[in-house]
CSV table of C-alpha atoms in Angstrom, one decimal:
chain,number,residue,atom,x,y,z
A,1,MET,CA,251.2,110.4,52.6
A,2,ILE,CA,249.5,113.8,53.0
A,3,LYS,CA,249.7,115.2,56.5
A,4,LYS,CA,246.2,115.8,57.9
A,5,LYS,CA,245.4,119.4,58.9
A,6,LYS,CA,244.4,120.0,62.5
A,7,LEU,CA,241.1,121.6,63.5
A,8,LEU,CA,240.6,122.6,67.1
A,9,LEU,CA,237.0,123.1,68.3
A,10,ILE,CA,236.8,125.0,71.6
A,11,ASN,CA,234.0,125.3,74.1
A,12,PRO,CA,235.0,128.1,76.5
A,13,VAL,CA,233.5,128.4,80.1
A,14,SER,CA,233.2,131.8,81.8
A,15,ARG,CA,235.8,132.5,84.5
A,16,TYR,CA,233.3,134.8,86.3
A,17,ARG,CA,230.4,132.5,87.0
A,18,LYS,CA,231.2,128.8,86.2
A,19,GLY,CA,227.6,127.8,86.9
A,20,PHE,CA,226.8,124.3,85.7
A,21,ALA,CA,230.5,123.6,84.9
A,22,ARG,CA,231.0,123.2,88.7
A,23,ASP,CA,228.9,120.0,88.8
A,24,LEU,CA,229.6,116.8,86.9
A,25,THR,CA,225.9,115.8,86.7
A,26,SER,CA,224.8,119.1,85.2
A,27,LYS,CA,227.3,119.4,82.4
A,28,HIS,CA,225.9,118.9,78.9
A,29,PRO,CA,228.2,118.2,75.9
A,30,PRO,CA,228.5,121.2,73.4
A,31,LEU,CA,226.5,119.5,70.7
A,32,ALA,CA,227.2,122.3,68.1
A,33,LEU,CA,230.9,121.4,68.0
A,34,ALA,CA,230.1,117.7,67.4
A,35,ILE,CA,227.8,118.7,64.6
A,36,ILE,CA,230.5,121.0,63.0
A,37,ALA,CA,233.0,118.1,63.3
A,38,SER,CA,230.6,115.9,61.3
A,39,TYR,CA,230.6,118.4,58.4
A,40,THR,CA,234.4,118.6,58.3
A,41,PRO,CA,236.2,116.6,55.6
A,42,SER,CA,237.9,113.4,56.5
A,43,HIS,CA,241.4,114.7,55.7
A,44,TRP,CA,241.2,116.9,58.8
A,45,LYS,CA,242.2,115.8,62.3
A,46,ILE,CA,239.7,117.1,64.8
A,47,LYS,CA,239.9,117.7,68.5
A,48,ILE,CA,237.4,119.3,70.9
A,49,ILE,CA,238.8,121.3,73.8
A,50,ASP,CA,236.0,121.6,76.4
A,51,GLU,CA,236.6,123.8,79.4
A,52,ASN,CA,233.9,121.9,81.2
A,53,TYR,CA,236.6,119.4,81.9
A,54,GLN,CA,239.9,120.8,80.8
A,55,THR,CA,241.1,124.4,81.3
A,56,PHE,CA,242.4,125.7,78.0
A,57,HIS,CA,246.1,125.7,77.2
A,58,PHE,CA,247.6,126.4,73.8
A,59,ARG,CA,247.7,123.5,71.4
A,60,ASP,CA,249.0,123.8,67.9
A,61,ALA,CA,246.4,123.8,65.0
A,62,ASP,CA,245.9,124.9,61.5
A,63,LEU,CA,242.4,126.3,62.2
A,64,VAL,CA,240.5,127.0,65.4
A,65,GLY,CA,236.7,127.1,65.8
A,66,ILE,CA,235.1,128.6,68.9
A,67,THR,CA,231.4,128.6,70.0
A,68,SER,CA,230.1,130.7,72.8
A,69,PHE,CA,227.1,131.9,74.6
A,70,THR,CA,227.0,135.6,75.6
A,71,PRO,CA,228.4,135.3,79.2
A,72,SER,CA,231.4,133.2,78.0
A,73,ALA,CA,232.2,135.5,75.1
A,74,PRO,CA,235.0,137.4,77.0
A,75,ARG,CA,236.6,134.0,77.7
A,76,ALA,CA,236.2,133.0,74.0
A,77,TYR,CA,237.9,136.2,72.9
A,78,GLU,CA,240.8,135.7,75.4
A,79,ILE,CA,241.4,132.2,73.9
A,80,ALA,CA,241.1,133.5,70.4
A,81,GLN,CA,243.8,136.1,71.0
A,82,GLN,CA,246.4,133.4,71.8
A,83,TYR,CA,246.0,131.9,68.4
A,84,ARG,CA,245.8,135.1,66.4
A,85,GLN,CA,249.0,136.2,68.0
A,86,ARG,CA,250.6,133.2,66.5
A,87,GLY,CA,249.1,133.7,63.1
A,88,ILE,CA,246.6,130.8,63.4
A,89,PRO,CA,243.1,131.7,62.0
A,90,VAL,CA,240.2,131.6,64.4
A,91,VAL,CA,236.5,131.2,63.4
A,92,PHE,CA,233.8,132.3,65.9
A,93,GLY,CA,230.2,131.0,65.8
A,94,GLY,CA,227.2,130.4,68.0
A,95,ILE,CA,224.5,132.6,69.4
A,96,HIS,CA,226.7,135.5,70.6
A,97,ALA,CA,228.7,135.7,67.4
A,98,SER,CA,225.5,135.7,65.4
A,99,MET,CA,224.1,138.6,67.4
A,100,CYS,CA,227.3,140.6,67.7
A,101,PRO,CA,229.4,139.8,64.5
A,102,GLU,CA,231.0,143.2,64.2
A,103,GLU,CA,232.3,143.0,67.8
A,104,ALA,CA,233.5,139.5,67.3
A,105,LEU,CA,235.5,140.5,64.2
A,106,ASN,CA,237.8,142.6,66.5
A,107,PHE,CA,239.0,139.3,68.0
A,108,VAL,CA,238.8,136.6,65.4
A,109,ASP,CA,239.4,136.1,61.7
A,110,ALA,CA,236.0,134.9,60.6
A,111,VAL,CA,232.5,134.9,62.0
A,112,VAL,CA,229.6,132.5,61.2
A,113,VAL,CA,226.2,134.2,61.6
A,114,GLY,CA,223.4,131.8,62.2
A,115,GLU,CA,223.4,128.0,61.8
A,116,ALA,CA,226.8,127.0,60.7
A,117,GLU,CA,226.2,123.7,59.0
A,118,SER,CA,225.0,125.3,55.8
A,119,VAL,CA,228.3,127.2,55.3
A,120,TRP,CA,230.9,125.1,57.1
A,121,PRO,CA,231.9,123.1,54.0
A,122,GLN,CA,232.3,126.3,52.1
A,123,LEU,CA,234.3,127.9,54.9
A,124,ILE,CA,236.7,124.9,55.0
A,125,ASP,CA,237.1,125.0,51.3
A,126,ASP,CA,237.8,128.8,51.4
A,127,PHE,CA,240.4,128.2,54.1
A,128,GLU,CA,242.2,125.5,52.2
A,129,LYS,CA,242.4,127.9,49.2
A,130,GLY,CA,243.7,130.8,51.3
A,131,LYS,CA,240.5,132.7,50.8
A,132,LEU,CA,238.8,132.7,54.2
A,133,GLN,CA,236.1,135.4,54.3
A,134,LYS,CA,235.3,137.7,57.2
A,135,ILE,CA,231.6,136.7,57.6
A,136,TYR,CA,229.6,133.6,56.6
A,137,PHE,CA,225.8,133.8,56.8
A,138,GLY,CA,224.2,130.5,57.5
A,139,SER,CA,220.7,129.7,56.3
A,140,PHE,CA,217.8,127.8,57.8
A,141,GLN,CA,217.8,124.3,56.3
A,142,GLU,CA,215.5,121.4,56.8
A,143,MET,CA,216.9,118.8,59.2
A,144,VAL,CA,216.9,115.9,56.9
A,145,ASN,CA,219.7,113.4,56.0
A,146,LEU,CA,222.1,115.0,58.5
A,147,PRO,CA,225.4,113.4,59.2
A,148,MET,CA,225.7,111.8,62.7
A,149,PRO,CA,227.2,114.3,65.2
A,150,ARG,CA,230.7,113.3,66.4
A,151,HIS,CA,229.8,112.2,69.9
A,152,ASP,CA,233.1,110.3,70.0
A,153,LEU,CA,235.0,113.5,70.3
A,154,PHE,CA,233.4,114.5,73.7
A,155,HIS,CA,235.1,114.1,77.0
A,156,PRO,CA,234.2,110.6,78.3
A,157,ALA,CA,233.2,111.9,81.8
A,158,TYR,CA,229.9,113.3,80.6
A,159,VAL,CA,226.9,111.6,82.2
A,160,PHE,CA,224.5,112.9,79.5
A,161,HIS,CA,224.4,112.7,75.7
A,162,SER,CA,223.0,115.7,73.9
A,163,VAL,CA,220.6,115.0,71.0
A,164,GLN,CA,218.6,117.5,68.9
A,165,THR,CA,215.4,116.6,67.2
A,166,SER,CA,214.0,120.0,66.2
A,167,ARG,CA,214.8,123.7,65.8
A,168,GLY,CA,212.9,127.0,65.8
A,169,CYS,CA,210.1,128.5,67.8
A,170,PRO,CA,207.1,130.6,66.6
A,171,MET,CA,206.4,132.0,70.1
A,172,GLY,CA,208.7,135.0,70.2
A,173,CYS,CA,209.0,135.6,73.9
A,174,ASP,CA,210.4,139.1,74.6
A,175,PHE,CA,213.5,137.8,76.4
A,176,CYS,CA,214.4,134.8,74.3
A,177,THR,CA,217.0,134.4,71.6
A,178,VAL,CA,215.7,131.2,70.0
A,179,THR,CA,213.6,132.9,67.3
A,180,ALA,CA,216.4,135.3,66.4
A,181,PHE,CA,218.9,132.4,66.0
A,182,ASN,CA,216.9,129.4,64.8
A,183,GLY,CA,213.9,131.2,63.2
A,184,LYS,CA,210.1,131.0,63.8
A,185,HIS,CA,209.5,127.9,61.6
A,186,TYR,CA,209.5,124.7,63.7
A,187,ARG,CA,211.8,122.3,61.8
A,188,VAL,CA,212.1,118.6,62.7
A,189,ARG,CA,214.4,115.7,62.0
A,190,PRO,CA,213.0,112.4,60.7
A,191,VAL,CA,212.3,110.1,63.6
A,192,ASP,CA,214.2,107.2,62.2
A,193,GLU,CA,217.4,109.4,62.0
A,194,ILE,CA,217.0,110.4,65.6
A,195,LEU,CA,216.4,106.8,66.7
A,196,ASP,CA,219.5,105.7,64.8
A,197,GLU,CA,221.6,108.3,66.7
A,198,LEU,CA,220.1,107.1,70.0
A,199,GLU,CA,220.9,103.5,69.2
A,200,SER,CA,224.5,104.4,68.3
A,201,PHE,CA,225.4,105.0,72.0
A,202,HIS,CA,222.5,103.9,74.2
A,203,ASN,CA,224.3,100.8,75.4
A,204,ASP,CA,226.7,103.0,77.5
A,205,LYS,CA,223.8,103.6,79.9
A,206,ARG,CA,224.2,107.4,79.9
A,207,ALA,CA,221.1,109.6,80.1
A,208,VAL,CA,220.0,111.8,77.2
A,209,VAL,CA,219.2,115.5,77.1
A,210,PHE,CA,217.0,116.4,74.1
A,211,VAL,CA,218.3,120.0,73.6
A,212,ASP,CA,215.2,121.1,71.7
A,213,ASP,CA,213.7,124.4,72.8
A,214,ASN,CA,210.2,122.7,72.7
A,215,LEU,CA,210.3,119.0,72.2
A,216,GLY,CA,206.5,118.8,72.0
A,217,GLY,CA,206.3,121.6,69.4
A,218,MET,CA,203.2,123.6,68.7
A,219,GLY,CA,199.9,122.0,67.9
A,220,LYS,CA,198.6,118.5,67.0
A,221,LYS,CA,200.9,117.8,64.1
A,222,HIS,CA,204.1,118.4,66.2
A,223,GLN,CA,202.7,116.4,69.1
A,224,GLU,CA,202.0,113.4,66.8
A,225,ARG,CA,205.6,113.6,65.7
A,226,ALA,CA,206.8,113.6,69.3
A,227,MET,CA,204.6,110.5,70.0
A,228,GLU,CA,206.1,108.8,67.0
A,229,LEU,CA,209.6,109.4,68.4
A,230,PHE,CA,208.6,108.1,71.9
A,231,ARG,CA,207.0,105.0,70.3
A,232,GLY,CA,210.1,104.4,68.3
A,233,ILE,CA,212.3,104.5,71.5
A,234,ILE,CA,210.0,102.0,73.1
A,235,ASP,CA,209.7,99.7,70.1
A,236,ARG,CA,213.4,99.6,69.4
A,237,GLY,CA,214.1,98.8,73.1
A,238,ILE,CA,216.3,101.9,73.6
A,239,LYS,CA,216.5,102.0,77.4
A,240,ILE,CA,217.3,105.6,78.4
A,241,ASN,CA,216.4,108.1,81.0
A,242,TRP,CA,215.9,111.6,79.4
A,243,PHE,CA,215.1,115.2,80.0
A,244,SER,CA,213.9,118.0,77.7
A,245,GLN,CA,212.1,121.3,77.4
A,246,THR,CA,208.5,121.8,76.3
A,247,SER,CA,205.5,124.1,76.8
A,248,LEU,CA,202.4,124.0,79.0
A,249,ASP,CA,200.2,122.6,76.3
A,250,ILE,CA,201.9,119.2,76.5
A,251,ALA,CA,199.6,118.5,79.4
A,252,ASP,CA,196.6,118.7,76.9
A,253,ASN,CA,197.7,115.3,75.5
A,254,GLU,CA,197.7,112.5,78.1
A,255,GLU,CA,198.6,109.9,75.5
A,256,LEU,CA,201.7,111.9,74.7
A,257,LEU,CA,202.6,112.1,78.4
A,258,GLY,CA,202.2,108.4,78.8
A,259,LEU,CA,204.4,107.6,75.9
A,260,ALA,CA,207.0,110.1,77.1
A,261,ALA,CA,207.1,108.4,80.5
A,262,ASP,CA,207.3,104.9,79.0
A,263,SER,CA,210.2,106.0,76.7
A,264,GLY,CA,212.2,107.3,79.7
A,265,CYS,CA,211.2,110.9,80.4
A,266,ARG,CA,212.1,111.9,83.9
A,267,ILE,CA,211.9,115.7,83.9
A,268,LEU,CA,210.3,118.3,81.6
A,269,LEU,CA,211.4,121.9,81.8
A,270,ILE,CA,208.5,124.3,81.3
A,271,GLY,CA,208.8,128.1,81.1
A,272,ILE,CA,206.4,129.4,83.7
A,273,GLU,CA,208.2,132.7,84.2
A,274,ALA,CA,205.4,134.4,86.3
A,275,GLU,CA,202.2,133.8,88.2
A,276,THR,CA,200.3,137.0,87.1
A,277,VAL,CA,198.8,137.9,83.7
A,278,GLU,CA,200.3,141.4,83.8
A,279,ALA,CA,203.9,140.0,84.2
A,280,LEU,CA,203.4,137.4,81.5
A,281,LYS,CA,202.0,140.0,79.0
A,282,SER,CA,205.1,142.2,79.7
A,283,ALA,CA,207.3,139.3,78.5
A,284,ASN,CA,205.0,138.4,75.5
A,285,LYS,CA,204.4,135.0,77.1
A,286,SER,CA,201.1,134.6,75.3
A,287,LEU,CA,200.7,130.8,75.6
A,288,ASN,CA,200.8,130.9,79.4
A,289,VAL,CA,198.2,133.7,79.4
A,290,LYS,CA,196.0,131.6,77.2
A,291,LYS,CA,196.5,128.5,79.3
A,292,GLY,CA,195.6,130.5,82.5
A,293,VAL,CA,197.8,131.0,85.5
A,294,GLU,CA,195.0,129.5,87.6
A,295,ASN,CA,195.6,126.2,85.8
A,296,TYR,CA,199.4,125.8,86.5
A,297,GLN,CA,198.8,123.5,89.5
A,298,LYS,CA,196.5,121.2,87.5
A,299,ILE,CA,199.1,121.0,84.8
A,300,PHE,CA,201.9,120.1,87.2
A,301,LYS,CA,199.7,117.5,88.8
A,302,LYS,CA,198.8,115.9,85.5
A,303,ILE,CA,202.4,115.6,84.4
A,304,ASN,CA,203.4,114.2,87.8
A,305,LYS,CA,200.7,111.5,87.4
A,306,TYR,CA,202.8,110.0,84.6
A,307,GLY,CA,206.0,109.8,86.8
A,308,ILE,CA,207.5,112.9,85.3
A,309,ALA,CA,208.9,115.8,87.4
A,310,VAL,CA,208.4,119.4,86.4
A,311,LEU,CA,211.3,121.9,86.2
A,312,GLY,CA,209.6,125.3,86.3
A,313,THR,CA,211.5,128.4,85.2
A,314,PHE,CA,210.7,131.7,86.8
A,315,ILE,CA,212.0,135.2,86.1
A,316,PHE,CA,212.5,137.9,88.7
A,317,GLY,CA,212.6,141.5,87.7
A,318,LEU,CA,210.1,141.5,84.8
A,319,GLU,CA,209.5,145.0,83.7
A,320,THR,CA,206.1,145.2,85.5
A,321,ASP,CA,207.6,143.8,88.7
A,322,ASN,CA,208.1,145.7,92.0
A,323,ILE,CA,209.5,144.7,95.4
A,324,GLU,CA,206.2,143.1,96.4
A,325,SER,CA,206.2,141.1,93.1
A,326,ILE,CA,209.6,139.5,94.1
A,327,ARG,CA,208.2,138.5,97.5
A,328,ASN,CA,204.9,137.2,96.0
A,329,ARG,CA,206.7,135.3,93.3
A,330,ALA,CA,208.9,133.6,95.8
A,331,SER,CA,205.9,132.6,97.9
A,332,TYR,CA,204.1,131.4,94.9
A,333,ILE,CA,207.0,129.2,93.9
A,334,ILE,CA,207.3,127.7,97.3
A,335,ASN,CA,203.6,126.9,97.5
A,336,SER,CA,203.3,125.8,93.9
A,337,LYS,CA,204.6,122.2,94.5
A,338,VAL,CA,206.6,122.4,91.2
A,339,ASP,CA,209.3,119.8,91.6
A,340,CYS,CA,212.4,121.8,90.7
A,341,ILE,CA,213.0,125.4,90.1
A,342,GLN,CA,215.1,127.6,87.9
A,343,THR,CA,215.0,131.2,88.9
A,344,SER,CA,216.8,134.0,87.0
A,345,ILE,CA,217.0,137.7,86.8
A,346,LEU,CA,215.5,139.2,83.7
A,347,THR,CA,218.5,139.6,81.3
A,348,PRO,CA,218.4,141.4,78.0
A,349,LEU,CA,220.5,139.1,75.7
A,350,PRO,CA,221.6,140.6,72.4
A,351,GLY,CA,219.3,139.7,69.6
A,352,THR,CA,216.1,139.8,71.8
A,353,GLN,CA,213.3,142.4,71.6
A,354,LEU,CA,214.1,143.1,75.3
A,355,TYR,CA,217.7,144.0,74.5
A,356,LYS,CA,216.7,146.3,71.6
A,357,ARG,CA,214.2,148.1,73.7
A,358,ILE,CA,216.5,148.6,76.7
A,359,LEU,CA,219.4,149.7,74.5
A,360,ALA,CA,217.2,152.2,72.7
A,361,GLN,CA,216.1,153.6,76.1
A,362,ASN,CA,219.7,153.8,77.3
A,363,ARG,CA,218.9,151.6,80.4
A,364,LEU,CA,221.9,149.3,80.2
A,365,ILE,CA,224.1,149.3,83.3
A,366,CYS,CA,226.7,147.2,81.5
A,367,LYS,CA,228.4,149.1,78.7
A,368,ASP,CA,232.0,148.1,78.8
A,369,PHE,CA,231.8,145.4,76.2
A,370,PRO,CA,233.0,142.7,75.6
A,371,HIS,CA,234.1,142.6,79.3
A,372,ASP,CA,230.7,143.2,80.7
A,373,TRP,CA,229.1,140.3,78.8
A,374,GLN,CA,230.2,138.1,81.6
A,375,TYR,CA,227.5,139.6,83.8
A,376,PHE,CA,224.7,138.5,81.4
A,377,HIS,CA,224.5,135.2,83.3
A,378,PHE,CA,221.0,135.6,84.7
A,379,ALA,CA,222.2,136.1,88.2
A,380,ASP,CA,223.2,139.7,88.0
A,381,ILE,CA,221.4,143.0,87.4
A,382,VAL,CA,222.6,144.4,84.1
A,383,PHE,CA,220.0,147.1,83.3
A,384,ARG,CA,218.0,149.9,85.1
A,385,HIS,CA,214.6,148.6,86.0
A,386,PRO,CA,211.7,150.9,85.3
A,387,VAL,CA,210.3,150.5,88.8
A,388,MET,CA,213.0,149.2,91.2
A,389,ARG,CA,216.5,150.5,91.9
A,390,ALA,CA,219.2,147.8,91.7
A,391,GLU,CA,220.4,148.4,95.2
A,392,GLU,CA,216.9,147.6,96.6
A,393,MET,CA,216.3,144.8,94.2
A,394,ALA,CA,219.5,142.8,95.0
A,395,PRO,CA,218.8,142.1,98.7
A,396,GLU,CA,215.2,141.2,98.0
A,397,LEU,CA,216.4,138.6,95.4
A,398,ILE,CA,218.9,137.1,97.8
A,399,LYS,CA,216.1,136.8,100.4
A,400,ALA,CA,213.9,135.1,97.8
A,401,TRP,CA,216.6,132.7,96.8
A,402,LYS,CA,217.3,131.8,100.4
A,403,ARG,CA,213.6,131.0,100.9
A,404,ILE,CA,213.3,129.0,97.7
A,405,TYR,CA,216.5,127.0,97.8
A,406,SER,CA,216.8,126.4,101.6
A,407,PRO,CA,218.4,123.0,102.1
A,408,TRP,CA,215.4,121.9,104.2
A,409,ARG,CA,212.9,122.9,101.6
A,410,LEU,CA,214.8,121.0,98.9
A,411,ILE,CA,214.7,117.8,101.0
A,412,ILE,CA,210.9,118.2,101.5
A,413,SER,CA,210.5,118.8,97.8
A,414,PHE,CA,212.5,115.6,97.0
A,415,PHE,CA,210.1,113.5,99.1
A,416,ARG,CA,207.0,115.3,97.7
A,417,THR,CA,208.2,114.7,94.1
A,418,TRP,CA,208.9,111.0,94.9
A,419,ARG,CA,205.3,110.7,96.3
A,420,ASN,CA,203.6,112.6,93.5
A,421,THR,CA,205.5,110.9,90.6
A,422,GLY,CA,206.0,107.5,92.2
A,423,HIS,CA,209.4,107.5,90.5
A,424,LEU,CA,212.6,107.6,92.5
A,425,THR,CA,214.8,108.6,89.5
A,426,SER,CA,212.6,111.6,88.7
A,427,ALA,CA,212.8,112.7,92.4
A,428,VAL,CA,216.5,112.3,92.5
A,429,TRP,CA,217.0,114.3,89.3
A,430,ALA,CA,214.7,117.0,90.6
A,431,TYR,CA,216.6,117.2,93.8
A,432,GLN,CA,220.0,117.4,92.0
A,433,THR,CA,218.6,120.1,89.7
A,434,ASN,CA,217.5,122.2,92.6
A,435,LYS,CA,221.0,121.9,94.1
A,436,HIS,CA,222.6,122.9,90.8
A,437,TYR,CA,220.6,126.1,90.6
A,438,ARG,CA,221.3,126.9,94.2
A,439,ASN,CA,225.0,126.5,93.6
A,440,ILE,CA,224.8,128.9,90.6
A,441,LEU,CA,222.9,131.6,92.4
A,442,PHE,CA,225.0,131.6,95.6
A,443,GLU,CA,228.4,131.2,93.8
A,444,ARG,CA,229.0,134.9,94.2
A,445,ASP,CA,227.1,138.1,95.1
A,446,ILE,CA,224.7,139.8,92.7
A,447,TRP,CA,226.5,142.3,90.5
A,448,PHE,CA,224.7,145.5,89.7
A,449,GLY,CA,227.4,148.0,88.8
A,450,ASN,CA,228.7,148.6,92.3
């Protein structure tokens, strides 16, 4: 009998800011690893090591695959070194590897740039023949007839399942990596394949996170496809509560909102980012400019009418901001009646237009890479702002966060969401989400090169 080769797939978690990894209900399974596992031949034995639940310690393997976001890249390299020192090949993939492949090759044996599914079978074949290449370039492929992700390999303590129904975004916001990694073309999976995946595990009663960057897509055609998905969930009797991301224009289609609610939608994340046209234009957030900042409240209210809470994302430190902007944005957030709030500091992630511009202007505070990638966690100041000094910005941000995430305000927000949505689960999820973001922001002081 031929002995199976061992593949270890590792999800590292930053040691600097653990963020969502601190809270059971906010951890989402690393879906990319389950997808890669589904493309691995059956004569391989596969194990996922997930630092959300188990701190890494060395385990023997024939091949190691690591995925990483930018702030967890230093931890990924640290783990990789333990295998390379023992002569075990390491493959690095994901968004950070794709944006910084030359850096990554200093720490691993092979890098996958882009979406890995298109090259993973070739990579495995090359490894088995002793011909592993340094770089593999993935291509954008249509999401049709995909193998089922290996959800069975995830830690059983997860309270959410991660499911992906689409990839790509044509919007090109200045600070966002999605277009660079997944392309501008909006690609979708066949609805029946998504429903089959949901049916494969819906009886375990766990909730679902649709990890799409915009579940509703762009335009009528994409919205019709989303409605087909929601009708399918309803018609098949798949009883789930779910959460996802979308854009402001979802509120243009009340039939879609009704179907989303009936299929189990409890929260929709929407990128608001700022309350002024000037700030939105600085971030190339053109859709929000088109929809009109004066219409935000009407949109929140319309979504709430269908029992769905709104998770609004806001960015402090946009390049047109000043100290007064931080204070005004905090006041706007508090008075906006948005149900739950994600606030972040503008962060130039590699691969974005923002990063390219700031790098060209020599405005990065962080320059000791890969060590300093840990600070690119959206709660630290990593570049010189054109208007504000970091030492005056940091205390204003802390004041803003204390106002926004005060325990008393979060309790008031819970009851308001319950009243506005008429749905207790939506209100509870919104309250928990607010607590998650509060924990992240107050985990440690803001770093700004001091």
